[in-house]
Amino acid sequence: MKQFENPKVPDLVLSDVRFSYGSEPMRFDLAVPGGTKLAITGPSGSGKTTLLNLVAGFEYPAGGHIFAGDTEITALPPHARPVSMIFQENNLFGHLTAVQNVILGVAPNMHPTPQQLAAAHQVLERTGLGGKEDRLPAQLSGGERQRVAIARALIRRRPYLLMDEPFASLGPGLREQMLDLLTRLHDETKITILFVTHHPGDIEMLADRFVFVSDGRIAHSGPAGELFSDKTGEKIQTYLGNRYGS
Amino acid sequence: MVKGNEQIVLSRRRLDSRIIAGVCATAAVAALVGGAFAGLAASALGDLSGAYDAFDLYLFRVARFSLLQAGLSTLLAIAPAIFVARAIAQYPSFPGRSALLQLFAVPLALPAIVVALGVLALYGRAGLITALPGFDDPRSWSGIYGMRGILIAHVFFNMPLAVRLLLHALATVPGDHWRLSAQLGMSGWTVFRLIEWPAFRAALPGVAGLVFMLCITSFAIVLILGGGPRATTLEVAIYQSLRFDFDPARAIALTSVQIALTTASVMLLSRIGTPAHNHIHSIDQGHRYNRPGHADATLGVLLVGSATIFVAAPMAATVISGFHADFARLLGEPAVWRATATSLAFAAASAVLCTALSMGFVSARWSASRSGRPALSRTAWIFDAGASLVLVVPPIVIGAGWFILAGTAARISLLAPLLVIAVNAVMAMPFAIRALRPAHDTSASRHDRLCAQLAITGLNRFRLIDWPVMRQVLATAFVFAMALSLGDLGVIALFGSDSVQTLPYLILSRMGSYRTADAAGLALVLGAVCFLMMTLSGWIGQRESR
C-alpha cells in the first residue's frame, strides 16, 4: 500500500505503550506509515478505544513512548498533539451552531480572524453542509452532525485523524456517503486516518491496512484485503462471522 | 530518572483547576466548622469542671425530649403518609390531582417561622379553630404550645414530603405488576400486601431517616411553639443558654450531645440511603387496571381529604391572620425596610457563596473521580463529605461556637453578617449540589474531551461552554439558596440585635413583644416571597429539563 504514503505526514509509532487503570493490562506496539488509512477492529472491550485515547492524549500510558515522526508526544496534553479525534457522538457543543463549532477548532476563544471565518465556511461547504452553517446540532441529522465534526477536524489541519466508531449511529446509506466523503478528503489531504469499526464493509471501502485488537494487544496487522482471506486465523474469522469469514 | 521526571510533569499538569476549586471550597467549610469547634473547645478547656457539671438532669431531660419529639413527629408524619400515598396512587388521574401534589410541595418552600405562626394562628388560644361551632367556650382551649404544637408543625412539614417520596417509591413498581394484579383479580388488601407494601418497605427507612433528621435539628418551630422549658430541644436549649443565660459551659455540653445525636442519625441514614427526591411536580403513576372497592375508595377519599385540609388550613390561617396586620403602618416603619434590605442582601450574598461552593465541590468531585489516578479518585469522597458536613453540625452549633469565640457583644454584632451569610450558604449546599451535579456531570462528560482537544480552557471554557450550558441550573440553585436563606431563622436568632436584624428576626422580636398582628403580617409577606422564589426555582429547573 505504498502509494498512500505521504512524506509530509510523519509515521505514528507506539512503542511498548502500557496502560492498565481500571481494565485488563494493555500493551501496544504499532507503526503507522504517514498517509495510511488504518482500520482498528476487534471485540468489544479489547482496547480499541483505549488505543485511540492514548494517541489523542485522553489517557496517559503507564509506560512506553508514542512518537509522531521524531517528536515524542507521550506526555503532551490533547490540544498540543498533532491529532484530531472524532467520537461516536457528542462531537459538537449543543448550544453552538455548526459554524461556531467549526470555528472552535482554530479559535478556542471564539474570536476568529476574517480568514478563519472564511475557512470555516469553506470546510463546511467541502463536507456538504453549505447553507446549514447557522443550524444548531439538534437541527441537523446524525450524519450532518458527524460532517460538522469532520469539517472541524479539517480546519485544524492536524496530520492524524482518529475516529471512534464515527458511523455507529448511521444507517447503511448515510454510512456509505460518509465513507465516500472521507475517501475523497483523504485523496486531497493525504493525512493519516485511524478509525475504529466493527463493520467489515467500512474496512473494505475506506481502509488500506487494518489491525485486529484482542485482549489489550494487537493480535494481527496487515493490508485491508487480507482481512477477507483465510490467512488471518480462527480468532478473526470467528469475530467476523460466516458471511465475511472465508 | 527521566521516567520519574515525566511522571511528575504528568501529575502536575493533570491536577486541574477544578480540584483546586474543590480544595478551596473544602477549606472554606472546614474553616467555618473548625472555627466553631475551636471556640467550643477553648471555652470548655478553660472551664473543665463547669463543662462537666453541665451534664446534669436538665441536659438529660432536654436530650430525651429532643429524641421523643423527633421520634413522634416521624411516626405521625409517616404512618398517615403511607395510606394517603396509597390512596392518591390508586387514582392516577383525577381532577385536581396535580394541584394536590403541588399543594403538598408547598410546606417545604415555606420558612419554619412562617409555618409556626400559621399553626398558632389556626390552633392557638386565639386561633381560628376557636371560632368553630364545637368551641362553645374558647377559654377552655388551652392552645397548642408544647409538644402538641411542635408535632403539628413537624407533621405539616413532613407528612406531605413523605407522601411525595412514597409516591415516587410506588412509581417504581413495574406496570406489569398492576396488570397482573388486575388479571388475577387481587383484592385491595392483597395488592397492598404483595405489591404496594414491598415498595413502601424498601423506601420507608430512608424516608423515616430523613424526616427524623429534619425534626431533630428543627430550631425555629421548637423555639416558637415549644413555649417553655418543658418542651425544649437541644437546639433551642443551646440558643437559650447562650442568648439568655450566657452559660458557655452548658452550651458546650448541649452541643456535644447534639453533635453525637446528629452524627449517629447521619451514620444510620447513610447506611439506609437517602431517598431520591427531586423537584418534579407531577409524579407519573402507572396506569391502574383494577378499581378499588367501595370501602377502600371511601376511606381513600376521607384520608386524602383530611390530609389536604390539614396541610391547607395553616396556610389559609397565615393568609387570613396576615391580612389583619396594619400594612400601611408597617410599610412606614424604617425598621421593616431595614430588615427587608438586610435580609435581601444577606440572602443574595449567601446564595452567591452557596452556588460557588457547590460548583467547587461538584466539579472537584467529578475531576477527582475521573482523574484516572487511583490515589486521587479515592479523595473524591472528601468533596462529598465537605458538602454534607452541615448535616452533622447544625447551623445553631456552628453559631454557638463562633458566638463563644467572639465573646463580646460588639464583636458578636460585627461577626453577625459574615456568619449568617456563611452558615446559610453552607446550609443550602446539599440542595444546590443536588440541583447542580447531574447537569454538571452530563455537561462534563460530553465536553471534557472536546475542550481538552480544542484547548478551550479557563475563562474561555466558562464563557463559551459551561455558562451557556449550566446557567439555568445555576439560576435554579441560586434562587433556591436565596429563598432558603431569606426565610431562615437560625444563626440570626443567636447573632441578631437591634442593629443587625433580618425579616425572620424582626418577626421573632415582634412576637416577643406581643405585637402578634405585626408578626403575622410580616410572616405573610415573607412566606409569599419565599414561596414565589421556590416556585421560580422549580420552574427554571423544569424548563431546563425539557
CSV table of C-alpha atoms in Angstrom, one decimal, chain A:
chain,number,residue,atom,x,y,z
A,1,MET,CA,0.0,0.0,0.0
A,2,LYS,CA,3.0,2.3,-0.6
A,3,GLN,CA,1.1,4.6,-2.9
A,4,PHE,CA,-0.8,6.1,0.0
A,5,GLU,CA,2.2,7.1,2.0
A,6,ASN,CA,2.6,10.9,2.4
A,7,PRO,CA,6.0,12.3,3.0
A,8,LYS,CA,4.6,15.3,4.8
A,9,VAL,CA,2.8,13.2,7.4
A,10,PRO,CA,5.3,11.6,9.8
A,11,ASP,CA,4.9,8.0,10.8
A,12,LEU,CA,3.0,7.3,14.0
A,13,VAL,CA,4.8,4.9,16.3
A,14,LEU,CA,3.6,3.4,19.6
A,15,SER,CA,6.5,1.6,21.3
A,16,ASP,CA,5.8,-0.7,24.2
A,17,VAL,CA,2.9,1.5,25.3
A,18,ARG,CA,1.4,0.1,28.5
A,19,PHE,CA,-1.9,1.0,30.2
A,20,SER,CA,-3.8,-0.7,32.9
A,21,TYR,CA,-6.0,1.6,35.0
A,22,GLY,CA,-9.5,0.2,35.5
A,23,SER,CA,-9.1,-2.6,32.9
A,24,GLU,CA,-7.0,-5.5,31.9
A,25,PRO,CA,-3.4,-4.6,31.3
A,26,MET,CA,-2.8,-3.5,27.8
A,27,ARG,CA,0.3,-3.2,25.7
A,28,PHE,CA,0.6,-1.7,22.2
A,29,ASP,CA,3.3,-1.8,19.6
A,30,LEU,CA,2.3,-0.2,16.4
A,31,ALA,CA,3.9,1.7,13.5
A,32,VAL,CA,1.6,3.5,11.1
A,33,PRO,CA,3.3,5.0,7.9
A,34,GLY,CA,2.2,8.5,7.1
A,35,GLY,CA,-0.9,8.8,5.0
A,36,THR,CA,-2.2,5.3,5.9
A,37,LYS,CA,-5.9,4.7,6.3
A,38,LEU,CA,-5.8,2.2,9.2
A,39,ALA,CA,-8.9,0.4,10.4
A,40,ILE,CA,-8.8,-0.8,14.0
A,41,THR,CA,-11.2,-3.7,14.7
A,42,GLY,CA,-11.7,-6.4,17.3
A,43,PRO,CA,-14.2,-7.5,20.0
A,44,SER,CA,-15.8,-5.0,22.4
A,45,GLY,CA,-13.6,-4.2,25.4
A,46,SER,CA,-10.5,-5.4,23.7
A,47,GLY,CA,-8.9,-1.9,23.9
A,48,LYS,CA,-9.6,-0.3,20.5
A,49,THR,CA,-10.9,3.0,22.1
A,50,THR,CA,-8.1,3.0,24.6
A,51,LEU,CA,-5.6,2.8,21.8
A,52,LEU,CA,-7.1,5.9,20.2
A,53,ASN,CA,-7.4,7.7,23.6
A,54,LEU,CA,-3.7,7.1,24.2
A,55,VAL,CA,-2.8,8.6,20.9
A,56,ALA,CA,-5.1,11.5,21.4
A,57,GLY,CA,-4.0,12.2,25.0
A,58,PHE,CA,-7.2,11.4,26.7
A,59,GLU,CA,-5.4,8.6,28.6
A,60,TYR,CA,-1.8,8.6,29.6
A,61,PRO,CA,0.3,5.4,29.4
A,62,ALA,CA,1.9,3.9,32.5
A,63,GLY,CA,5.0,3.3,30.4
A,64,GLY,CA,6.3,3.3,26.8
A,65,HIS,CA,6.5,6.0,24.2
A,66,ILE,CA,4.4,7.5,21.4
A,67,PHE,CA,6.1,9.2,18.6
A,68,ALA,CA,4.9,11.4,15.7
A,69,GLY,CA,7.9,11.1,13.4
A,70,ASP,CA,10.9,12.3,15.6
A,71,THR,CA,8.7,14.1,18.1
A,72,GLU,CA,7.7,12.3,21.3
A,73,ILE,CA,4.1,13.1,22.2
A,74,THR,CA,3.6,10.6,25.1
A,75,ALA,CA,3.1,13.3,27.8
A,76,LEU,CA,1.6,16.2,25.7
A,77,PRO,CA,-1.9,17.4,26.6
A,78,PRO,CA,-4.5,16.6,24.0
A,79,HIS,CA,-4.6,20.1,22.3
A,80,ALA,CA,-0.8,20.1,21.8
A,81,ARG,CA,-0.8,16.8,19.9
A,82,PRO,CA,-0.9,16.6,16.0
A,83,VAL,CA,-4.3,14.9,16.4
A,84,SER,CA,-8.0,15.4,15.8
A,85,MET,CA,-10.4,12.8,17.2
A,86,ILE,CA,-14.0,12.3,16.3
A,87,PHE,CA,-16.1,10.4,18.8
A,88,GLN,CA,-19.1,8.2,18.3
A,89,GLU,CA,-21.4,11.0,19.4
A,90,ASN,CA,-21.2,14.3,21.3
A,91,ASN,CA,-18.7,15.8,18.9
A,92,LEU,CA,-20.5,19.1,18.9
A,93,PHE,CA,-21.4,21.6,21.6
A,94,GLY,CA,-25.2,21.5,21.6
A,95,HIS,CA,-25.7,25.2,22.2
A,96,LEU,CA,-23.4,26.4,19.4
A,97,THR,CA,-24.2,26.5,15.7
A,98,ALA,CA,-22.4,24.4,13.1
A,99,VAL,CA,-20.1,27.2,12.0
A,100,GLN,CA,-19.3,28.1,15.7
A,101,ASN,CA,-18.4,24.5,16.4
A,102,VAL,CA,-16.0,24.6,13.5
A,103,ILE,CA,-14.5,27.9,14.5
A,104,LEU,CA,-13.7,26.5,17.9
A,105,GLY,CA,-11.2,24.2,16.0
A,106,VAL,CA,-9.0,27.2,15.3
A,107,ALA,CA,-10.1,29.9,17.7
A,108,PRO,CA,-10.7,28.5,21.2
A,109,ASN,CA,-11.9,31.9,22.4
A,110,MET,CA,-14.4,32.2,19.5
A,111,HIS,CA,-12.9,35.3,18.2
A,112,PRO,CA,-11.9,34.2,14.7
A,113,THR,CA,-10.0,36.3,12.2
A,114,PRO,CA,-11.8,37.0,8.9
A,115,GLN,CA,-9.6,34.4,7.3
A,116,GLN,CA,-10.5,31.8,9.9
A,117,LEU,CA,-14.2,32.6,9.5
A,118,ALA,CA,-13.9,32.2,5.7
A,119,ALA,CA,-12.1,29.0,6.2
A,120,ALA,CA,-14.8,27.7,8.5
A,121,HIS,CA,-17.4,28.3,5.8
A,122,GLN,CA,-15.3,26.7,3.2
A,123,VAL,CA,-14.7,23.5,5.1
A,124,LEU,CA,-18.5,23.2,5.8
A,125,GLU,CA,-19.0,23.6,2.0
A,126,ARG,CA,-16.5,20.9,1.4
A,127,THR,CA,-18.2,18.5,3.7
A,128,GLY,CA,-21.6,19.2,2.0
A,129,LEU,CA,-23.1,21.4,4.7
A,130,GLY,CA,-23.3,24.6,2.7
A,131,GLY,CA,-26.4,26.6,3.8
A,132,LYS,CA,-26.6,24.8,7.1
A,133,GLU,CA,-23.8,26.9,8.8
A,134,ASP,CA,-26.1,28.5,11.3
A,135,ARG,CA,-28.1,25.5,12.5
A,136,LEU,CA,-27.8,24.1,15.9
A,137,PRO,CA,-26.7,20.4,16.3
A,138,ALA,CA,-30.3,19.5,17.2
A,139,GLN,CA,-31.5,20.8,13.9
A,140,LEU,CA,-29.1,18.6,12.0
A,141,SER,CA,-29.3,14.9,11.2
A,142,GLY,CA,-26.9,12.4,12.8
A,143,GLY,CA,-24.9,12.2,9.6
A,144,GLU,CA,-24.7,16.0,9.3
A,145,ARG,CA,-23.5,16.3,12.8
A,146,GLN,CA,-20.6,14.0,12.0
A,147,ARG,CA,-19.9,16.0,8.9
A,148,VAL,CA,-19.5,19.1,11.1
A,149,ALA,CA,-17.1,17.2,13.3
A,150,ILE,CA,-15.1,16.2,10.2
A,151,ALA,CA,-15.2,19.8,9.0
A,152,ARG,CA,-13.7,20.9,12.3
A,153,ALA,CA,-11.0,18.3,12.0
A,154,LEU,CA,-10.2,19.5,8.5
A,155,ILE,CA,-9.9,23.2,9.6
A,156,ARG,CA,-7.5,22.1,12.4
A,157,ARG,CA,-5.1,20.6,9.7
A,158,ARG,CA,-3.7,18.0,12.1
A,159,PRO,CA,-1.9,15.2,10.3
A,160,TYR,CA,-3.7,12.4,12.3
A,161,LEU,CA,-7.4,12.0,12.2
A,162,LEU,CA,-8.7,9.5,14.8
A,163,MET,CA,-12.3,8.3,14.6
A,164,ASP,CA,-14.0,6.1,17.2
A,165,GLU,CA,-16.9,4.3,15.5
A,166,PRO,CA,-17.9,7.5,13.8
A,167,PHE,CA,-20.7,5.9,11.8
A,168,ALA,CA,-22.1,3.7,14.5
A,169,SER,CA,-25.4,5.5,14.7
A,170,LEU,CA,-25.9,6.0,11.0
A,171,GLY,CA,-27.9,3.9,8.6
A,172,PRO,CA,-26.3,2.0,5.7
A,173,GLY,CA,-26.9,4.7,3.1
A,174,LEU,CA,-25.6,7.5,5.1
A,175,ARG,CA,-22.7,5.4,6.2
A,176,GLU,CA,-21.7,4.9,2.5
A,177,GLN,CA,-21.9,8.6,1.9
A,178,MET,CA,-19.6,9.3,4.9
A,179,LEU,CA,-17.1,6.7,3.7
A,180,ASP,CA,-17.1,8.3,0.2
A,181,LEU,CA,-16.6,11.8,1.8
A,182,LEU,CA,-13.7,10.5,3.8
A,183,THR,CA,-12.1,8.8,0.9
A,184,ARG,CA,-12.4,12.0,-1.1
A,185,LEU,CA,-10.9,14.1,1.7
A,186,HIS,CA,-8.1,11.7,2.1
A,187,ASP,CA,-7.3,11.9,-1.5
A,188,GLU,CA,-7.0,15.7,-1.2
A,189,THR,CA,-5.1,15.8,2.1
A,190,LYS,CA,-3.2,12.6,2.4
A,191,ILE,CA,-3.4,12.6,6.2
A,192,THR,CA,-3.2,9.5,8.3
A,193,ILE,CA,-6.6,8.2,9.3
A,194,LEU,CA,-7.1,5.7,12.2
A,195,PHE,CA,-10.7,4.6,12.7
A,196,VAL,CA,-12.3,2.0,15.0
A,197,THR,CA,-15.1,0.0,13.4
A,198,HIS,CA,-17.0,-3.3,13.8
A,199,HIS,CA,-18.1,-3.3,10.2
A,200,PRO,CA,-16.1,-5.2,7.6
A,201,GLY,CA,-17.8,-3.1,5.0
A,202,ASP,CA,-16.2,0.1,6.4
A,203,ILE,CA,-12.8,-1.6,6.2
A,204,GLU,CA,-13.4,-2.7,2.6
A,205,MET,CA,-14.4,0.8,1.5
A,206,LEU,CA,-12.1,3.0,3.4
A,207,ALA,CA,-9.1,1.2,4.9
A,208,ASP,CA,-5.8,0.3,3.2
A,209,ARG,CA,-4.5,-1.5,6.3
A,210,PHE,CA,-6.1,-3.0,9.4
A,211,VAL,CA,-5.1,-4.1,12.9
A,212,PHE,CA,-7.1,-6.6,15.0
A,213,VAL,CA,-7.0,-5.8,18.7
A,214,SER,CA,-7.7,-8.5,21.1
A,215,ASP,CA,-7.2,-8.7,24.9
A,216,GLY,CA,-5.3,-5.4,25.1
A,217,ARG,CA,-2.8,-6.0,22.3
A,218,ILE,CA,-2.5,-6.0,18.6
A,219,ALA,CA,-3.1,-9.6,17.6
A,220,HIS,CA,-2.8,-9.2,13.9
A,221,SER,CA,-1.9,-6.4,11.4
A,222,GLY,CA,-1.9,-6.5,7.6
A,223,PRO,CA,-3.3,-5.0,4.4
A,224,ALA,CA,-7.0,-4.5,4.3
A,225,GLY,CA,-7.6,-7.1,1.7
A,226,GLU,CA,-6.1,-9.8,4.0
A,227,LEU,CA,-9.0,-9.4,6.4
A,228,PHE,CA,-11.2,-11.3,4.0
A,229,SER,CA,-8.7,-14.0,3.1
A,230,ASP,CA,-8.2,-17.1,5.2
A,231,LYS,CA,-4.7,-16.1,6.3
A,232,THR,CA,-5.9,-14.2,9.4
A,233,GLY,CA,-6.6,-17.2,11.6
A,234,GLU,CA,-9.5,-18.5,13.5
A,235,LYS,CA,-9.9,-15.7,16.0
A,236,ILE,CA,-10.6,-13.0,13.4
A,237,GLN,CA,-12.8,-15.4,11.4
A,238,THR,CA,-14.9,-16.0,14.4
A,239,TYR,CA,-15.1,-12.3,15.1
A,240,LEU,CA,-16.2,-11.6,11.5
A,241,GLY,CA,-18.8,-14.4,11.4
A,242,ASN,CA,-19.7,-16.6,8.5
A,243,ARG,CA,-20.7,-14.0,6.0
A,244,TYR,CA,-17.4,-12.3,5.8
A,245,GLY,CA,-15.1,-15.0,7.0
A,246,SER,CA,-14.0,-17.4,4.4
